[in-house]
Short mmCIF file of C-alpha atoms and ligand atoms in Angstrom, two decimals:
data_model
loop_
_atom_site.label_atom_id
_atom_site.label_comp_id
_atom_site.label_asym_id
_atom_site.label_seq_id
_atom_site.Cartn_x
_atom_site.Cartn_y
_atom_site.Cartn_z
CA UNK A 1 -17.65 12.16 25.91
CA UNK A 2 -18.53 11.22 22.35
CA UNK A 3 -20.59 8.03 21.93
CA UNK A 4 -19.21 5.27 19.66
CA UNK A 5 -21.82 6.32 17.06
CA UNK A 6 -20.71 9.96 17.16
CA UNK A 7 -17.09 8.91 17.08
CA UNK A 8 -17.73 6.98 13.88
CA UNK A 9 -19.96 9.47 12.12
CA UNK A 10 -17.85 10.05 9.04
CA UNK A 11 -16.65 6.43 8.92
CA UNK A 12 -20.29 5.33 8.98
CA UNK A 13 -21.15 7.69 6.13
CA UNK A 14 -18.22 6.49 4.03
CA UNK A 15 -19.10 2.88 4.81
CA UNK A 16 -22.68 3.44 3.61
CA UNK A 17 -21.32 4.82 0.32
CA UNK A 18 -18.74 2.05 0.04
CA UNK A 19 -21.35 -0.66 0.56
CA UNK A 20 -23.02 0.43 -2.67
CA UNK A 21 -19.76 0.37 -4.57
CA UNK A 22 -17.62 -2.49 -3.29
CA UNK A 23 -18.55 -5.96 -2.04
CA UNK A 24 -19.03 -5.55 1.72
CA UNK A 25 -17.78 -1.98 1.35
CA UNK A 26 -14.17 -3.14 1.37
CA UNK A 27 -11.31 -4.27 -0.83
CA UNK A 28 -10.28 -7.13 1.46
CA UNK A 29 -12.83 -9.09 3.54
CA UNK A 30 -11.52 -8.91 7.12
CA UNK A 31 -11.53 -5.10 6.97
CA UNK A 32 -15.36 -5.17 7.05
CA UNK A 33 -15.41 -5.96 10.80
CA UNK A 34 -17.60 -9.03 10.18
CA UNK A 35 -15.46 -10.93 12.69
CA UNK A 36 -16.23 -8.44 15.48
CA UNK A 37 -19.39 -6.62 14.40
CA UNK A 38 -19.89 -2.89 13.96
CA UNK A 39 -18.76 -0.37 11.38
CA UNK A 40 -15.19 -0.37 10.07
CA UNK A 41 -13.12 2.70 10.74
CA UNK A 42 -11.98 4.60 7.67
CA UNK A 43 -8.37 5.57 8.20
CA UNK A 44 -7.14 8.97 7.15
CA UNK A 45 -3.54 8.94 8.24
CA UNK A 46 -0.94 7.06 10.22
CA UNK A 47 2.23 8.03 12.02
CA UNK A 48 4.70 5.95 14.05
CA UNK A 49 2.69 3.56 16.24
CA UNK A 50 -0.69 5.23 15.62
CA UNK A 51 -3.42 5.52 13.04
CA UNK A 52 -6.09 8.23 12.85
CA UNK A 53 -9.56 7.83 11.42
CA UNK A 54 -11.66 10.27 9.40
CA UNK A 55 -13.53 11.25 12.58
CA UNK A 56 -10.35 12.55 14.16
CA UNK A 57 -9.76 9.69 16.62
CA UNK A 58 -6.23 8.39 17.06
CA UNK A 59 -5.50 4.78 17.98
CA UNK A 60 -2.41 2.81 18.96
CA UNK A 61 -2.18 0.40 16.04
CA UNK A 62 -1.29 -3.29 16.27
CA UNK A 63 -2.44 -4.19 12.76
CA UNK A 64 0.48 -2.40 11.09
CA UNK A 65 -1.18 -2.82 7.68
CA UNK A 66 -1.22 -6.58 8.47
CA UNK A 67 2.52 -6.76 8.99
CA UNK A 68 4.57 -4.54 6.68
CA UNK A 69 4.98 -1.54 9.00
CA UNK A 70 7.79 -2.89 11.19
CA UNK A 71 9.41 0.58 11.33
CA UNK A 72 6.10 2.25 12.21
CA UNK A 73 3.91 4.33 9.93
CA UNK A 74 5.03 7.17 7.68
CA UNK A 75 8.70 6.79 8.47
CA UNK A 76 10.29 10.13 7.54
CA UNK A 77 13.21 8.69 5.54
CA UNK A 78 10.91 6.46 3.50
CA UNK A 79 8.30 9.16 2.86
CA UNK A 80 10.91 11.75 1.80
CA UNK A 81 12.77 9.33 -0.45
CA UNK A 82 9.54 8.12 -2.05
CA UNK A 83 8.65 11.68 -2.97
CA UNK A 84 12.03 12.18 -4.61
CA UNK A 85 11.91 8.85 -6.47
CA UNK A 86 8.35 9.50 -7.67
CA UNK A 87 9.54 12.73 -9.26
CA UNK A 88 11.78 10.62 -11.52
CA UNK A 89 8.89 8.49 -12.76
CA UNK A 90 6.58 6.00 -11.05
CA UNK A 91 6.87 2.99 -13.35
CA UNK A 92 9.08 2.04 -16.27
CA UNK A 93 8.19 -1.55 -17.16
CA UNK A 94 11.93 -2.00 -17.76
CA UNK A 95 14.84 -3.01 -15.54
CA UNK A 96 15.95 -0.45 -12.95
CA UNK A 97 18.76 -0.21 -10.43
CA UNK A 98 16.51 -0.30 -7.37
CA UNK A 99 15.25 -3.81 -8.09
CA UNK A 100 18.84 -5.07 -8.30
CA UNK A 101 19.60 -3.43 -4.96
CA UNK A 102 16.53 -4.91 -3.28
CA UNK A 103 17.33 -8.36 -4.70
CA UNK A 104 20.90 -8.04 -3.31
CA UNK A 105 19.51 -7.11 0.09
CA UNK A 106 17.15 -10.12 0.13
CA UNK A 107 19.81 -12.56 -1.05
CA UNK A 108 22.20 -11.25 1.59
CA UNK A 109 19.61 -11.67 4.36
CA UNK A 110 17.64 -14.84 3.63
CA UNK A 111 19.78 -17.98 3.98
CA UNK A 112 18.05 -20.13 1.30
CA UNK A 113 17.71 -17.47 -1.40
CA UNK A 114 20.39 -17.09 -4.07
CA UNK A 115 18.07 -15.73 -6.72
CA UNK A 116 14.75 -13.93 -6.42
CA UNK A 117 11.84 -12.78 -8.59
CA UNK A 118 9.81 -9.74 -7.51
CA UNK A 119 6.03 -9.77 -7.80
CA UNK A 120 3.32 -7.46 -6.46
CA UNK A 121 1.70 -9.32 -3.56
CA UNK A 122 2.07 -12.28 -1.25
CA UNK A 123 -0.62 -14.09 -3.21
CA UNK A 124 1.42 -13.79 -6.40
CA UNK A 125 4.51 -14.99 -4.55
CA UNK A 126 2.90 -18.20 -3.26
CA UNK A 127 1.00 -18.84 -6.49
CA UNK A 128 4.24 -18.56 -8.44
CA UNK A 129 6.17 -20.59 -5.85
CA UNK A 130 3.82 -23.55 -6.18
CA UNK A 131 3.92 -23.31 -9.97
CA UNK A 132 7.69 -23.51 -9.77
CA UNK A 133 7.49 -26.55 -7.45
CA UNK A 134 5.00 -28.30 -9.71
CA UNK A 135 6.95 -27.41 -12.82
CA UNK A 136 10.21 -28.76 -11.43
CA UNK A 137 8.87 -31.96 -9.88
CA UNK A 138 6.35 -32.72 -12.63
CA UNK A 139 3.87 -33.52 -9.84
CA UNK A 140 0.53 -31.83 -9.06
CA UNK A 141 -0.19 -32.53 -5.40
CA UNK A 142 0.35 -29.94 -2.79
CA UNK A 143 0.19 -30.17 1.01
CA UNK A 144 -0.91 -27.24 3.12
CA UNK A 145 -1.77 -26.97 6.79
CA UNK A 146 -5.26 -26.26 8.10
CA UNK A 147 -5.61 -22.65 9.23
CA UNK A 148 -2.58 -21.47 7.27
CA UNK A 149 -3.32 -18.80 4.70
CA UNK A 150 -1.17 -18.35 1.64
CA UNK A 151 -3.17 -15.79 -0.32
CA UNK A 152 -6.18 -16.38 -2.50
CA UNK A 153 -4.86 -18.41 -5.44
CA UNK A 154 -7.11 -21.35 -6.39
CA UNK A 155 -4.85 -24.14 -5.15
CA UNK A 156 -4.34 -22.48 -1.77
CA UNK A 157 -7.92 -21.62 -0.79
CA UNK A 158 -8.47 -24.96 0.89
CA UNK A 159 -9.02 -24.99 4.67
CA UNK A 160 -7.44 -21.55 4.72
CA UNK A 161 -7.03 -19.24 7.70
CA UNK A 162 -7.34 -15.45 7.94
CA UNK A 163 -10.53 -14.02 6.36
CA UNK A 164 -11.73 -17.43 5.18
CA UNK A 165 -11.65 -18.68 8.77
CA UNK A 166 -13.03 -15.40 10.15
CA UNK A 167 -16.08 -15.60 7.92
CA UNK A 168 -16.45 -19.34 8.58
CA UNK A 169 -16.49 -19.98 4.84
CA UNK A 170 -16.09 -23.45 3.45
CA UNK A 171 -13.62 -23.65 0.60
CA UNK A 172 -14.42 -20.95 -1.92
CA UNK A 173 -16.90 -21.47 -4.75
CA UNK A 174 -15.13 -20.80 -8.02
CA UNK A 175 -12.21 -23.08 -7.18
CA UNK A 176 -12.64 -26.04 -9.55
CA UNK A 177 -12.97 -29.33 -7.65
CA UNK A 178 -10.57 -30.80 -10.19
CA UNK A 179 -7.94 -28.34 -8.95
CA UNK A 180 -8.77 -28.40 -5.21
CA UNK A 181 -8.40 -32.20 -5.21
CA UNK A 182 -4.68 -31.70 -5.67
CA UNK A 183 -4.44 -29.78 -2.39
CA UNK A 184 -4.14 -32.08 0.61
CA UNK A 185 -4.46 -30.67 4.12
CA UNK A 186 -3.22 -31.69 7.51
CA UNK A 187 -3.26 -30.12 10.97
CA UNK A 188 -0.31 -27.85 11.87
CA UNK A 189 2.20 -29.49 14.24
CA UNK A 190 0.91 -32.98 13.38
CA UNK A 191 3.96 -34.90 12.16
CA UNK A 192 2.35 -38.40 12.13
CA UNK A 193 -0.55 -37.15 9.97
CA UNK A 194 1.92 -35.61 7.52
CA UNK A 195 3.84 -38.87 7.41
CA UNK A 196 0.59 -40.73 6.62
CA UNK A 197 -0.17 -38.32 3.79
CA UNK A 198 3.20 -39.03 2.22
CA UNK A 199 2.57 -42.78 2.54
CA UNK A 200 -0.77 -42.42 0.75
CA UNK A 201 0.50 -39.99 -1.89
CA UNK A 202 4.02 -40.59 -3.14
CA UNK A 203 3.49 -37.93 -5.83
CA UNK A 204 3.50 -34.75 -3.71
CA UNK A 205 5.12 -31.77 -5.46
CA UNK A 206 5.49 -29.54 -2.42
CA UNK A 207 4.59 -28.82 1.15
CA UNK A 208 3.81 -25.16 1.76
CA UNK A 209 3.87 -23.89 5.32
CA UNK A 210 3.82 -20.69 7.33
CA UNK A 211 6.82 -21.67 9.52
CA UNK A 212 5.20 -19.69 12.30
CA UNK A 213 1.50 -19.61 11.54
CA UNK A 214 -0.04 -16.15 11.74
CA UNK A 215 -3.33 -16.58 9.96
CA UNK A 216 -5.16 -18.69 12.54
CA UNK A 217 -3.78 -16.27 15.08
CA UNK A 218 -0.14 -16.88 16.01
CA UNK A 219 0.78 -20.55 16.43
CA UNK A 220 4.42 -21.55 16.86
CA UNK A 221 5.88 -24.75 15.42
CA UNK A 222 6.50 -27.31 18.15
CA UNK A 223 10.18 -28.19 18.71
CA UNK A 224 11.39 -30.40 15.88
CA UNK A 225 8.27 -30.02 13.73
CA UNK A 226 9.87 -27.89 11.01
CA UNK A 227 12.90 -30.23 10.96
CA UNK A 228 10.50 -33.11 10.40
CA UNK A 229 8.76 -31.27 7.54
CA UNK A 230 12.16 -30.59 5.98
CA UNK A 231 13.26 -34.18 6.35
CA UNK A 232 10.11 -35.82 5.01
CA UNK A 233 9.91 -33.56 1.97
CA UNK A 234 13.55 -34.26 1.07
CA UNK A 235 13.06 -37.99 1.58
CA UNK A 236 10.10 -38.02 -0.82
CA UNK A 237 11.45 -35.78 -3.56
CA UNK A 238 8.97 -33.02 -2.69
CA UNK A 239 9.97 -29.38 -2.35
CA UNK A 240 9.54 -27.42 0.86
CA UNK A 241 8.03 -23.96 0.43
CA UNK A 242 8.31 -21.60 3.37
CA UNK A 243 5.65 -18.94 3.11
CA UNK A 244 7.52 -16.15 4.88
CA UNK A 245 5.23 -13.42 3.61
CA UNK A 246 4.50 -12.58 7.25
CA UNK A 247 7.58 -13.91 9.05
CA UNK A 248 10.20 -12.72 6.56
CA UNK A 249 12.28 -9.88 8.10
CA UNK A 250 9.74 -9.96 10.99
CA UNK A 251 11.12 -12.71 13.24
CA UNK A 252 14.73 -12.12 12.25
CA UNK A 253 16.47 -10.48 9.28
CA UNK A 254 16.63 -13.93 7.70
CA UNK A 255 13.06 -14.75 8.74
CA UNK A 256 11.83 -17.93 10.40
CA UNK A 257 14.37 -19.99 8.46
CA UNK A 258 17.17 -18.13 10.24
CA UNK A 259 15.42 -18.40 13.60
CA UNK A 260 14.80 -22.15 13.35
CA UNK A 261 17.83 -23.06 11.22
CA UNK A 262 15.87 -24.73 8.41
CA UNK A 263 16.67 -24.38 4.71
CA UNK A 264 13.54 -24.51 2.54
CA UNK A 265 13.73 -25.00 -1.23
CA UNK A 266 11.51 -22.04 -2.08
CA UNK A 267 10.76 -18.99 0.06
CA UNK A 268 7.85 -16.62 -0.50
CA UNK A 269 8.09 -13.07 0.79
CA UNK A 270 5.83 -10.02 0.90
CA UNK A 271 4.68 -7.41 3.42
CA UNK A 272 7.91 -6.01 5.04
CA UNK A 273 9.97 -6.30 1.83
CA UNK A 274 7.66 -3.67 0.32
CA UNK A 275 7.88 -1.29 3.29
CA UNK A 276 4.13 -0.62 3.00
CA UNK A 277 3.93 -0.60 -0.80
CA UNK A 278 2.61 -3.56 -2.82
CA UNK A 279 5.40 -6.14 -3.21
CA UNK A 280 5.94 -9.86 -3.07
CA UNK A 281 8.86 -12.05 -4.04
CA UNK A 282 9.82 -15.68 -4.31
CA UNK A 283 13.26 -17.15 -4.36
CA UNK A 284 15.51 -20.15 -3.86
CA UNK A 285 18.72 -21.62 -5.16
CA UNK A 286 20.02 -20.42 -8.56
CA UNK A 287 19.52 -23.92 -9.88
CA UNK A 288 15.80 -23.86 -9.03
CA UNK A 289 15.14 -20.25 -9.99
CA UNK A 290 16.74 -20.61 -13.43
CA UNK A 291 13.68 -22.68 -14.34
CA UNK A 292 11.65 -19.44 -14.41
CA UNK A 293 11.15 -17.63 -17.73
CA UNK A 294 13.09 -16.28 -19.56
CA UNK A 295 15.94 -18.65 -18.50
CA UNK A 296 13.54 -21.57 -18.07
CA UNK A 297 10.14 -22.75 -19.26
CA UNK A 298 8.03 -21.97 -16.15
CA UNK A 299 6.16 -18.79 -16.96
CA UNK A 300 5.49 -15.89 -14.62
CA UNK A 301 5.47 -12.14 -15.38
CA UNK A 302 4.20 -8.77 -14.10
CA UNK A 303 3.52 -5.30 -15.54
CA UNK A 304 4.41 -3.49 -12.33
CA UNK A 305 6.88 -6.02 -10.87
CA UNK A 306 10.02 -4.28 -9.63
CA UNK A 307 8.18 -0.97 -9.46
CA UNK A 308 10.64 1.76 -8.41
CA UNK A 309 8.47 3.17 -5.62
CA UNK A 310 7.81 -0.24 -4.10
CA UNK A 311 11.51 -1.15 -4.44
CA UNK A 312 12.48 2.09 -2.69
CA UNK A 313 10.22 1.58 0.33
CA UNK A 314 11.36 -2.04 0.60
CA UNK A 315 15.03 -1.26 0.21
CA UNK A 316 15.06 1.46 2.86
CA UNK A 317 13.16 -0.78 5.26
CA UNK A 318 15.48 -3.76 4.76
CA UNK A 319 18.59 -1.59 5.08
CA UNK A 320 17.39 -0.35 8.44
CA UNK A 321 16.75 -3.95 9.50
CA UNK A 322 20.44 -4.77 9.07
CA UNK A 323 20.71 -3.43 12.61
CA UNK A 324 20.19 -6.62 14.60
CA UNK A 325 19.53 -4.69 17.80
CA UNK A 326 16.14 -3.85 16.29
CA UNK A 327 15.08 -7.47 16.72
CA UNK A 328 16.31 -7.51 20.31
CA UNK A 329 14.28 -4.37 21.01
CA UNK A 330 11.19 -5.83 19.34
CA UNK A 331 11.57 -9.01 21.39
CA UNK A 332 11.79 -7.03 24.65
CA UNK A 333 8.87 -4.72 23.94
CA UNK A 334 6.67 -7.53 22.61
CA UNK A 335 7.40 -9.68 25.68
CA UNK A 336 6.56 -6.73 27.92
CA UNK A 337 3.28 -6.22 26.07
CA UNK A 338 2.19 -9.86 26.08
CA UNK A 339 3.08 -10.39 29.74
CA UNK A 340 1.09 -7.26 30.57
CA UNK A 341 -1.91 -8.44 28.55
CA UNK A 342 -1.89 -11.88 30.18
CA UNK A 343 -1.69 -10.34 33.63
CA UNK A 344 -4.50 -7.90 32.85
CA UNK A 345 -6.72 -10.74 31.62
CA UNK A 346 -6.15 -12.95 34.64
CA UNK A 347 -6.70 -10.02 37.04
CA UNK A 348 -10.12 -9.60 35.41
CA UNK A 349 -10.79 -13.35 35.66
CA UNK A 350 -10.74 -13.88 31.90
CA UNK A 351 -9.03 -16.93 30.47
CA UNK A 352 -6.66 -16.12 27.64
CA UNK A 353 -3.73 -17.83 26.00
CA UNK A 354 -1.31 -15.38 24.43
CA UNK A 355 0.91 -16.93 21.77
CA UNK A 356 3.92 -14.93 20.68
CA UNK A 357 6.97 -15.39 18.52
CA UNK A 358 9.12 -12.25 18.35
CA UNK A 359 6.92 -9.29 17.50
CA UNK A 360 3.93 -11.37 16.27
CA UNK A 361 1.28 -12.27 18.84
CA UNK A 362 -2.34 -13.25 19.39
CA UNK A 363 -4.42 -13.46 22.55
CA UNK A 364 -6.89 -16.34 22.23
CA UNK A 365 -9.93 -16.42 24.49
CA UNK A 366 -9.54 -19.99 25.63
CA UNK A 367 -8.03 -21.93 28.53
CA UNK A 368 -6.27 -24.52 26.37
CA UNK A 369 -2.91 -24.28 24.64
CA UNK A 370 -3.34 -23.25 20.99
CA UNK A 371 -1.17 -25.43 18.78
CA UNK A 372 -3.19 -25.85 15.59
CA UNK A 373 -6.44 -24.86 13.88
CA UNK A 374 -8.56 -27.26 15.97
CA UNK A 375 -7.46 -25.60 19.21
CA UNK A 376 -7.45 -22.05 17.74
CA UNK A 377 -11.04 -22.55 16.64
CA UNK A 378 -12.09 -23.20 20.26
CA UNK A 379 -11.39 -19.57 21.11
CA UNK A 380 -14.46 -17.57 22.15
CA UNK A 381 -14.84 -15.28 19.14
CA UNK A 382 -17.72 -13.34 20.67
CA UNK A 383 -15.60 -12.49 23.67
CA UNK A 384 -12.80 -11.47 21.31
CA UNK A 385 -15.28 -9.18 19.52
CA UNK A 386 -16.25 -7.54 22.82
CA UNK A 387 -12.59 -7.15 23.76
CA UNK A 388 -11.82 -5.66 20.36
CA UNK A 389 -14.53 -3.00 20.77
CA UNK A 390 -13.57 -2.31 24.38
CA UNK A 391 -9.97 -1.76 23.27
CA UNK A 392 -11.14 0.50 20.46
CA UNK A 393 -13.02 2.52 23.07
CA UNK A 394 -9.72 2.84 24.97
CA UNK A 395 -7.86 3.98 21.86
CA UNK A 396 -6.22 0.72 20.73
CA UNK A 397 -6.77 -0.71 17.26
CA UNK A 398 -6.45 -4.52 17.10
CA UNK A 399 -7.17 -6.82 14.18
CA UNK A 400 -10.92 -7.07 13.63
CA UNK A 401 -10.76 -10.86 13.87
CA UNK A 402 -9.56 -13.45 16.37
CA UNK A 403 -7.71 -15.34 13.66
CA UNK A 404 -4.98 -12.83 12.90
CA UNK A 405 -1.56 -11.91 14.19
CA UNK A 406 -0.95 -8.57 15.89
CA UNK A 407 2.33 -6.78 15.23
CA UNK A 408 4.63 -4.65 17.37
CA UNK A 409 6.78 -2.13 15.50
CA UNK A 410 9.96 -0.26 16.32
CA UNK A 411 7.77 2.78 16.98
CA UNK A 412 5.94 1.05 19.86
CA UNK A 413 7.97 2.51 22.71
CA UNK A 414 7.71 1.28 26.30
CA UNK A 415 5.39 4.20 26.97
CA UNK A 416 3.06 3.10 24.16
CA UNK A 417 3.21 -0.51 25.37
CA UNK A 418 2.35 0.55 28.92
CA UNK A 419 -0.55 2.66 27.65
CA UNK A 420 -1.79 -0.41 25.79
CA UNK A 421 -1.58 -2.58 28.91
CA UNK A 422 -3.47 0.06 30.91
CA UNK A 423 -6.13 0.13 28.19
CA UNK A 424 -6.34 -3.67 28.25
CA UNK A 425 -6.82 -3.68 32.01
CA UNK A 426 -9.88 -1.49 31.57
CA UNK A 427 -11.11 -3.43 28.54
CA UNK A 428 -10.85 -6.83 30.23
CA UNK A 429 -12.66 -5.50 33.30
CA UNK A 430 -15.40 -4.10 31.07
CA UNK A 431 -16.07 -7.41 29.37
CA UNK A 432 -15.67 -9.67 32.42
C1 PLP B 501 1.55 -15.96 5.23
C2 PLP B 501 0.85 -15.21 4.14
N1 PLP B 501 1.00 -15.60 2.87
C3 PLP B 501 0.41 -14.96 1.84
C4 PLP B 501 -0.39 -13.86 2.06
C5 PLP B 501 -1.01 -13.15 0.91
O1 PLP B 501 -0.41 -11.92 0.75
P1 PLP B 501 -1.19 -10.73 0.00
O2 PLP B 501 -2.33 -10.35 0.88
O3 PLP B 501 -0.14 -9.66 -0.16
O4 PLP B 501 -1.64 -11.27 -1.32
C6 PLP B 501 -0.57 -13.42 3.38
C7 PLP B 501 -1.43 -12.25 3.64
O5 PLP B 501 -1.80 -11.95 4.72
C8 PLP B 501 0.06 -14.10 4.43
O6 PLP B 501 -0.08 -13.71 5.70
#
């Protein structure tokens, strides 16, 4: 059998070249495997529930490009249509029919959105969403929750999750203190602390929240918490921004706001709405959104926004997600997976807590319930790293960090799920 070194020969060579050319050899920090050690795999292709690396190894994939690939990789309809659309031109920098169709699809699906603006990433969506909130309220202060990640805009890189948490970085140098001081933070699920913040700061423009946190690993809102956040923002004239970049079209067609029955003022989207191409969007009521240029004074623009290829992949994905039975299937297969993983861990005598909402999940290596960043951060990251590599050895590709969500797609059949559970049984035994 090939050793891990032999298996990663070409990846290792590419990584050595990449290290000379790109910071950490990557274009996004968590990809560098710093959270788990070792050499990142360079991926050559992907199909359905699997990805294949440049050394010819195939893995069952639970990263799903960090969330967008809810239909699985290289979906035939999307790939074929993209080829046809590309033949008609890849970018116009002018209005096109596809962006109208995607906007209609989003407005139809997401309860709080009457009007939407497309951008190119989740970061742009949240950055623009908070500008809108600040512009409308005339206030500067922003509340975010510790361990939530909303992209890498200056105001949002304060006590952030995802790669910032993985690398154990304090707030990023380069963010002016004069700007960061406007970002207040509070622990997720802590209603009294949020209430205190509002008492101390009557001038809060907005509260931004991942309604189900995915970037400290998956953490669900406790019953009533999102209702409280909605109520206290309304009471204080602050706007509520749901960052549904991850949860949008993932937890339900209408996202977390449909699942929990909460109406935010502004919703940020990304990932799934681009079907694997670079897209973000933010939206809300017509009244709010008309404040954006050119109808209003709040400026935001984009050379490639509404790009026809990105609109096509998004549109086809969202049309397929009109079929509500998809979410029932995802719920069943994800429950089967997470129950199997928990059982496999306890059979091997390893303490884990697996948090799951719909098809988003994380297994934390801890014995305590994980309800916020403080408890997520107690997870044994070294043990996660060993589990990650043991799973890789068994042909399963998980996120190379404890503080991420894993994603089940439509392409993860029961057979694939059972293979994953069998792999986990071996992996847990190996590390116990
Ligand atoms: C909840 C959330 N918001 C925003 C972002 C930023 O999106 P992007 O990486 O597309 O800029 C992410 C990315 O993972 C995210 O998970």
